[in-house]
């Protein structure tokens, strides 16, 4: 929504983009505010809120929209309160949290790789987290906490391997993407092998989890993804200004005083942990991390990655996708990963087509 940047010295010419203004934050920092970005953020917040309200209202037991606020507050008809607070609201909040986490993590990976395809889905971090969780499910038989730890550990381990293999005089975008794709293919093979060696019941449970679903998600999942965002979100937003400098080139960033290698390692670790935490809650939901940063960037028309915008876009995308999964084939509920795959796959085809038309692919 806004970018934290060191204040620029005053010159006789225009120092801010047209239509923008600067808020001074002390002597060292200033906040560049873009009205269009604020408007897009407001629209995304409204879309997310509308999707949440509709999600807790519709179902086999219909709740009037006018009664939803009271039910959320815990007053009103007993059945309304039960379905809203006990069943539907936790699922809707989980969708918003997971979407925001994936959108923010995707923005960080795309900024690091300087590539629209540099999302955790494509370059292996989602596969690493999913493989770690599946290994815990099939080999250890652990509960929710163990699966969550396995997903986070798998994501961090994959990030470390990809970073070490891609590092040569710094991490370059094309190398990070290519190494990540190779690691992702290897991890997929490991995951498939584990499935072939598991009992049929365990394998079916793991396969259902791998599709990506928000069914039966409750308040523990809301707390888990909320804590992850609260701890890792500020770290990534703090590193966001430095990542924006690095999008200008490592040499330029170093000339501006940015420790590029430290920022790369810190951002990669935090974004990988956030991806693992989101996947631990919902399973590997695809394409949200790929599409959200690009859509936010196109709507705000900013020259670089917008991290807050990507998080808001991810939350809105997954909330709407979950609503579609709930009601598209009612009373049958689709896994939300199926819906995001259709939406994200279509977006990826369009992205590649437009790049081909422009001679960049």
Short mmCIF file of C-alpha atoms in Angstrom, two decimals:
data_model
loop_
_atom_site.label_atom_id
_atom_site.label_comp_id
_atom_site.label_asym_id
_atom_site.label_seq_id
_atom_site.Cartn_x
_atom_site.Cartn_y
_atom_site.Cartn_z
CA UNK A 1 0.00 0.00 0.00
CA UNK A 2 2.93 2.30 0.67
CA UNK A 3 6.68 2.14 0.50
CA UNK A 4 9.13 2.97 3.27
CA UNK A 5 12.06 4.82 1.72
CA UNK A 6 14.88 7.03 2.91
CA UNK A 7 13.95 10.68 2.35
CA UNK A 8 15.25 12.23 -0.81
CA UNK A 9 17.11 15.52 -0.80
CA UNK A 10 15.01 18.40 -1.97
CA UNK A 11 15.65 19.54 -5.49
CA UNK A 12 14.09 22.12 -7.67
CA UNK A 13 12.16 19.52 -9.71
CA UNK A 14 9.39 17.05 -8.95
CA UNK A 15 10.55 14.61 -6.24
CA UNK A 16 7.47 12.35 -6.09
CA UNK A 17 5.41 10.58 -8.75
CA UNK A 18 2.43 12.50 -10.09
CA UNK A 19 -0.55 12.29 -7.76
CA UNK A 20 1.50 10.95 -4.83
CA UNK A 21 2.58 12.63 -1.64
CA UNK A 22 5.17 12.00 1.07
CA UNK A 23 4.58 11.66 4.80
CA UNK A 24 7.67 12.37 6.88
CA UNK A 25 8.42 9.84 9.64
CA UNK A 26 11.12 11.51 11.65
CA UNK A 27 14.50 12.48 10.28
CA UNK A 28 15.50 9.24 8.57
CA UNK A 29 12.37 7.88 6.88
CA UNK A 30 9.42 8.99 4.84
CA UNK A 31 6.30 7.28 3.56
CA UNK A 32 5.41 7.57 -0.12
CA UNK A 33 1.63 7.39 -0.41
CA UNK A 34 -0.05 6.66 -3.75
CA UNK A 35 -3.79 7.43 -3.85
CA UNK A 36 -4.43 4.75 -6.50
CA UNK A 37 -2.73 2.14 -4.29
CA UNK A 38 -4.87 3.22 -1.33
CA UNK A 39 -8.01 2.93 -3.47
CA UNK A 40 -7.08 -0.57 -4.67
CA UNK A 41 -6.34 -1.63 -1.09
CA UNK A 42 -9.71 -0.31 0.04
CA UNK A 43 -11.52 -2.18 -2.74
CA UNK A 44 -9.72 -5.42 -1.87
CA UNK A 45 -10.65 -5.01 1.78
CA UNK A 46 -14.30 -4.53 0.80
CA UNK A 47 -14.20 -7.61 -1.45
CA UNK A 48 -12.65 -9.69 1.35
CA UNK A 49 -15.22 -8.50 3.88
CA UNK A 50 -18.08 -9.18 1.47
CA UNK A 51 -16.77 -12.68 0.73
CA UNK A 52 -16.48 -13.36 4.48
CA UNK A 53 -20.04 -12.22 5.19
CA UNK A 54 -21.52 -14.22 2.30
CA UNK A 55 -19.47 -17.30 3.25
CA UNK A 56 -20.84 -17.39 6.78
CA UNK A 57 -24.37 -16.74 5.51
CA UNK A 58 -24.88 -19.37 2.79
CA UNK A 59 -25.12 -23.12 3.23
CA UNK A 60 -27.65 -25.85 3.92
CA UNK A 61 -28.71 -23.74 6.88
CA UNK A 62 -29.24 -20.23 5.49
CA UNK A 63 -28.58 -17.25 7.72
CA UNK A 64 -29.99 -13.86 6.65
CA UNK A 65 -27.26 -11.36 5.83
CA UNK A 66 -28.78 -8.91 8.31
CA UNK A 67 -28.32 -11.47 11.11
CA UNK A 68 -24.67 -12.21 10.35
CA UNK A 69 -23.10 -9.31 12.32
CA UNK A 70 -25.08 -10.25 15.44
CA UNK A 71 -24.13 -13.92 15.07
CA UNK A 72 -20.46 -12.98 14.70
CA UNK A 73 -20.78 -11.00 17.92
CA UNK A 74 -22.33 -14.04 19.62
CA UNK A 75 -25.89 -12.81 19.96
CA UNK A 76 -29.07 -13.75 18.15
CA UNK A 77 -30.54 -17.15 17.30
CA UNK A 78 -28.70 -20.05 18.89
CA UNK A 79 -28.33 -21.96 15.60
CA UNK A 80 -27.11 -18.82 13.84
CA UNK A 81 -24.40 -18.32 16.45
CA UNK A 82 -23.43 -22.02 16.33
CA UNK A 83 -23.01 -22.17 12.55
CA UNK A 84 -21.28 -18.80 12.30
CA UNK A 85 -18.87 -18.99 15.23
CA UNK A 86 -18.36 -22.74 15.33
CA UNK A 87 -18.25 -23.71 11.65
CA UNK A 88 -18.22 -21.00 9.00
CA UNK A 89 -16.37 -18.02 10.48
CA UNK A 90 -13.19 -19.99 11.31
CA UNK A 91 -13.09 -21.35 7.76
CA UNK A 92 -13.57 -17.89 6.24
CA UNK A 93 -10.90 -16.33 8.48
CA UNK A 94 -8.52 -19.18 7.65
CA UNK A 95 -9.06 -18.48 3.94
CA UNK A 96 -8.25 -14.80 4.44
CA UNK A 97 -5.14 -15.57 6.52
CA UNK A 98 -3.76 -18.26 4.23
CA UNK A 99 -4.44 -16.10 1.16
CA UNK A 100 -2.65 -13.12 2.71
CA UNK A 101 0.33 -15.30 3.71
CA UNK A 102 0.66 -16.84 0.24
CA UNK A 103 0.24 -13.48 -1.49
CA UNK A 104 2.92 -11.84 0.66
CA UNK A 105 5.31 -14.79 0.30
CA UNK A 106 4.76 -14.83 -3.46
CA UNK A 107 5.57 -11.12 -3.68
CA UNK A 108 8.83 -11.67 -1.82
CA UNK A 109 9.89 -14.57 -4.05
CA UNK A 110 9.03 -12.66 -7.22
CA UNK A 111 10.96 -9.65 -5.97
CA UNK A 112 13.99 -11.80 -5.12
CA UNK A 113 13.95 -13.58 -8.47
CA UNK A 114 12.81 -10.50 -10.44
CA UNK A 115 10.63 -12.88 -12.39
CA UNK A 116 6.84 -13.15 -12.62
CA UNK A 117 7.20 -16.96 -12.39
CA UNK A 118 9.29 -16.79 -9.22
CA UNK A 119 6.54 -17.89 -6.86
CA UNK A 120 6.78 -20.68 -4.26
CA UNK A 121 4.47 -22.84 -6.41
CA UNK A 122 6.87 -22.81 -9.34
CA UNK A 123 10.31 -22.80 -7.72
CA UNK A 124 9.84 -25.63 -5.29
CA UNK A 125 9.15 -24.15 -1.86
CA UNK A 126 5.54 -25.28 -1.86
CA UNK A 127 6.70 -28.76 -2.89
CA UNK A 128 9.27 -28.76 -0.08
CA UNK A 129 6.71 -27.81 2.54
CA UNK A 130 4.20 -30.35 1.18
CA UNK A 131 6.83 -33.11 1.11
CA UNK A 132 7.79 -32.37 4.72
CA UNK A 133 4.15 -32.54 5.81
CA UNK A 134 3.45 -35.73 3.82
CA UNK A 135 6.56 -37.37 5.29
CA UNK A 136 5.27 -36.65 8.79
CA UNK A 137 1.78 -37.94 7.91
CA UNK A 138 3.02 -41.18 6.36
CA UNK A 139 6.20 -41.98 8.31
CA UNK A 140 5.51 -40.58 11.78
CA UNK A 141 1.74 -40.41 11.88
CA UNK A 142 1.93 -37.18 13.85
CA UNK A 143 -0.90 -34.89 14.72
CA UNK A 144 -1.63 -31.36 13.59
CA UNK A 145 1.36 -29.82 15.35
CA UNK A 146 3.80 -32.35 13.92
CA UNK A 147 2.42 -31.89 10.42
CA UNK A 148 2.77 -28.13 10.78
CA UNK A 149 6.37 -28.43 11.95
CA UNK A 150 7.10 -30.84 9.11
CA UNK A 151 5.73 -28.38 6.55
CA UNK A 152 7.72 -25.45 7.94
CA UNK A 153 10.90 -27.54 8.18
CA UNK A 154 10.44 -28.84 4.63
CA UNK A 155 9.99 -25.32 3.29
CA UNK A 156 13.05 -23.97 5.12
CA UNK A 157 15.23 -26.91 4.07
CA UNK A 158 14.18 -26.51 0.45
CA UNK A 159 14.90 -22.79 0.62
CA UNK A 160 18.39 -23.48 1.94
CA UNK A 161 19.18 -26.03 -0.78
CA UNK A 162 17.84 -23.84 -3.58
CA UNK A 163 19.71 -20.81 -2.28
CA UNK A 164 23.02 -22.65 -2.02
CA UNK A 165 22.68 -24.15 -5.50
CA UNK A 166 21.57 -20.87 -7.07
CA UNK A 167 24.17 -18.69 -5.34
CA UNK A 168 27.02 -17.59 -7.57
CA UNK A 169 28.10 -13.98 -7.10
CA UNK A 170 24.66 -13.42 -5.62
CA UNK A 171 21.33 -14.96 -6.46
CA UNK A 172 20.07 -14.19 -9.96
CA UNK A 173 16.45 -14.59 -10.93
CA UNK A 174 16.71 -17.03 -13.83
CA UNK A 175 19.08 -19.28 -11.88
CA UNK A 176 16.80 -19.31 -8.83
CA UNK A 177 13.78 -20.23 -10.98
CA UNK A 178 15.59 -23.00 -12.88
CA UNK A 179 17.13 -24.53 -9.76
CA UNK A 180 13.79 -24.30 -7.97
CA UNK A 181 11.97 -26.09 -10.80
CA UNK A 182 14.52 -28.90 -10.70
CA UNK A 183 14.29 -29.27 -6.92
CA UNK A 184 10.49 -29.20 -7.15
CA UNK A 185 10.53 -32.11 -9.62
CA UNK A 186 12.80 -34.13 -7.31
CA UNK A 187 10.62 -33.44 -4.28
CA UNK A 188 7.52 -34.44 -6.20
CA UNK A 189 9.19 -37.76 -7.01
CA UNK A 190 10.06 -38.29 -3.33
CA UNK A 191 6.50 -37.48 -2.30
CA UNK A 192 5.04 -39.86 -4.88
CA UNK A 193 7.39 -42.62 -3.73
CA UNK A 194 6.27 -42.15 -0.13
CA UNK A 195 2.66 -42.46 -1.27
CA UNK A 196 3.36 -45.75 -3.07
CA UNK A 197 4.95 -47.23 0.08
CA UNK A 198 2.24 -46.13 2.51
CA UNK A 199 -0.88 -47.96 3.65
CA UNK A 200 -3.90 -47.31 1.48
CA UNK A 201 -5.76 -45.38 4.20
CA UNK A 202 -2.78 -43.17 5.02
CA UNK A 203 -2.04 -42.58 1.34
CA UNK A 204 -5.62 -41.53 0.66
CA UNK A 205 -5.56 -39.13 3.61
CA UNK A 206 -2.29 -37.62 2.43
CA UNK A 207 -3.58 -37.32 -1.13
CA UNK A 208 -6.69 -35.46 0.02
CA UNK A 209 -4.52 -33.10 2.08
CA UNK A 210 -2.26 -32.46 -0.94
CA UNK A 211 -5.17 -31.16 -3.04
CA UNK A 212 -5.53 -28.18 -0.71
CA UNK A 213 -8.73 -27.73 1.23
CA UNK A 214 -10.28 -25.55 3.93
CA UNK A 215 -12.96 -28.06 4.94
CA UNK A 216 -13.41 -28.49 8.70
CA UNK A 217 -10.90 -25.77 9.55
CA UNK A 218 -11.45 -24.35 13.01
CA UNK A 219 -10.12 -21.79 15.44
CA UNK A 220 -6.75 -23.54 15.97
CA UNK A 221 -6.00 -23.02 12.25
CA UNK A 222 -7.07 -19.37 12.51
CA UNK A 223 -4.70 -18.87 15.44
CA UNK A 224 -1.85 -20.69 13.68
CA UNK A 225 -1.97 -18.65 10.48
CA UNK A 226 -2.64 -15.45 12.44
CA UNK A 227 0.42 -15.93 14.63
CA UNK A 228 2.55 -16.72 11.57
CA UNK A 229 1.44 -13.51 9.86
CA UNK A 230 1.93 -11.49 13.05
CA UNK A 231 5.50 -12.77 13.50
CA UNK A 232 6.76 -13.00 9.91
CA UNK A 233 4.67 -10.34 8.17
CA UNK A 234 6.41 -7.35 9.84
CA UNK A 235 9.82 -8.88 9.07
CA UNK A 236 8.99 -9.17 5.37
CA UNK A 237 7.46 -5.69 5.24
CA UNK A 238 10.59 -4.30 6.95
CA UNK A 239 12.75 -5.98 4.31
CA UNK A 240 10.38 -4.84 1.58
CA UNK A 241 12.03 -1.43 1.08
CA UNK A 242 15.42 -3.07 0.68
CA UNK A 243 13.99 -5.62 -1.74
CA UNK A 244 12.58 -2.75 -3.79
CA UNK A 245 16.07 -1.25 -3.98
CA UNK A 246 17.44 -4.65 -5.07
CA UNK A 247 14.95 -4.73 -7.95
CA UNK A 248 17.05 -1.91 -9.41
CA UNK A 249 20.07 -4.24 -9.44
CA UNK A 250 22.43 -5.54 -6.78
CA UNK A 251 25.13 -2.98 -7.60
CA UNK A 252 22.68 -0.10 -7.24
CA UNK A 253 21.33 -1.55 -4.01
CA UNK A 254 24.81 -1.92 -2.53
CA UNK A 255 25.60 1.66 -3.54
CA UNK A 256 22.53 2.70 -1.54
CA UNK A 257 23.84 0.86 1.52
CA UNK A 258 21.85 -2.38 1.27
CA UNK A 259 23.54 -5.60 2.42
CA UNK A 260 22.13 -7.62 -0.46
CA UNK A 261 23.21 -11.06 0.71
CA UNK A 262 21.83 -10.57 4.23
CA UNK A 263 18.54 -9.29 2.82
CA UNK A 264 18.31 -12.26 0.43
CA UNK A 265 18.90 -14.78 3.20
CA UNK A 266 16.53 -13.10 5.65
CA UNK A 267 13.73 -12.61 3.12
CA UNK A 268 14.11 -16.13 1.74
CA UNK A 269 13.98 -17.70 5.21
CA UNK A 270 11.01 -15.63 6.40
CA UNK A 271 9.02 -16.13 3.19
CA UNK A 272 9.73 -19.88 3.20
CA UNK A 273 8.62 -20.20 6.82
CA UNK A 274 5.44 -18.22 6.05
CA UNK A 275 4.73 -20.46 3.05
CA UNK A 276 5.24 -23.56 5.18
CA UNK A 277 2.93 -22.24 7.90
CA UNK A 278 0.18 -21.50 5.36
CA UNK A 279 0.52 -24.91 3.72
CA UNK A 280 0.46 -26.62 7.11
CA UNK A 281 -2.98 -25.10 7.72
CA UNK A 282 -4.60 -25.63 4.33
CA UNK A 283 -2.47 -27.98 2.28
CA UNK A 284 -0.63 -26.86 -0.88
CA UNK A 285 -3.11 -24.42 -2.45
CA UNK A 286 -1.67 -23.53 -5.82
CA UNK A 287 -1.36 -20.36 -7.88
CA UNK A 288 -2.45 -17.81 -5.23
CA UNK A 289 1.18 -16.91 -4.56
CA UNK A 290 1.79 -16.68 -8.31
CA UNK A 291 -1.19 -14.56 -9.33
CA UNK A 292 -1.77 -12.26 -6.34
CA UNK A 293 1.44 -10.14 -6.59
CA UNK A 294 1.07 -9.68 -10.34
CA UNK A 295 -2.60 -8.76 -10.16
CA UNK A 296 -1.90 -6.28 -7.35
CA UNK A 297 0.94 -4.76 -9.34
CA UNK A 298 -1.22 -4.37 -12.45
CA UNK A 299 -4.12 -2.83 -10.54
CA UNK A 300 -1.95 -0.36 -8.63
CA UNK A 301 0.24 0.34 -11.71
CA UNK A 302 3.37 0.51 -9.60
CA UNK A 303 6.81 0.03 -11.07
CA UNK A 304 7.83 -2.56 -8.49
CA UNK A 305 6.39 -5.17 -6.17
CA UNK A 306 3.69 -4.04 -3.76
CA UNK A 307 3.85 -6.27 -0.69
CA UNK A 308 0.78 -5.05 1.21
CA UNK A 309 -1.22 -5.06 -2.01
CA UNK A 310 -0.13 -8.63 -2.74
CA UNK A 311 -1.23 -9.77 0.72
CA UNK A 312 -4.64 -8.10 0.35
CA UNK A 313 -5.06 -9.53 -3.15
CA UNK A 314 -4.15 -13.02 -1.92
CA UNK A 315 -6.70 -12.77 0.89
CA UNK A 316 -9.44 -11.60 -1.50
CA UNK A 317 -8.59 -14.25 -4.11
CA UNK A 318 -8.67 -17.17 -1.70
CA UNK A 319 -11.81 -15.92 0.08
CA UNK A 320 -13.68 -15.67 -3.22
CA UNK A 321 -12.26 -19.00 -4.45
CA UNK A 322 -13.40 -20.72 -1.24
CA UNK A 323 -16.88 -19.26 -1.68
CA UNK A 324 -16.95 -20.68 -5.21
CA UNK A 325 -15.74 -24.04 -3.89
CA UNK A 326 -18.57 -24.03 -1.34
CA UNK A 327 -21.45 -23.13 -3.65
CA UNK A 328 -20.49 -23.92 -7.27
CA UNK A 329 -21.67 -27.55 -7.06
CA UNK A 330 -23.78 -27.31 -3.90
CA UNK A 331 -24.48 -29.37 -1.89
CA UNK A 332 -21.15 -30.94 -2.94
CA UNK A 333 -18.14 -28.99 -1.69
CA UNK A 334 -15.04 -28.74 -3.87
CA UNK A 335 -11.53 -28.52 -2.42
CA UNK A 336 -10.48 -24.89 -2.78
CA UNK A 337 -7.22 -26.05 -4.38
CA UNK A 338 -9.22 -27.23 -7.40
CA UNK A 339 -10.75 -23.77 -7.86
CA UNK A 340 -7.45 -21.90 -7.46
CA UNK A 341 -5.80 -24.29 -9.92
CA UNK A 342 -8.41 -23.45 -12.56
CA UNK A 343 -8.14 -19.70 -11.91
CA UNK A 344 -4.37 -19.69 -11.55
CA UNK A 345 -3.77 -21.97 -14.52
CA UNK A 346 -5.84 -19.68 -16.72
CA UNK A 347 -3.91 -16.67 -15.44
CA UNK A 348 -0.56 -18.38 -16.08
CA UNK A 349 -1.55 -19.18 -19.68
CA UNK A 350 -2.62 -15.57 -20.19
CA UNK A 351 0.63 -14.28 -18.63
CA UNK A 352 2.78 -16.45 -20.88
CA UNK A 353 0.71 -15.48 -23.92
CA UNK A 354 1.04 -11.75 -23.27
CA UNK A 355 4.80 -12.11 -22.73
CA UNK A 356 5.03 -14.05 -26.00
CA UNK A 357 3.08 -11.31 -27.81
CA UNK A 358 5.54 -8.75 -26.46
CA UNK A 359 8.52 -10.83 -27.54
CA UNK A 360 9.66 -11.66 -24.01
CA UNK A 361 8.87 -15.38 -24.09
#
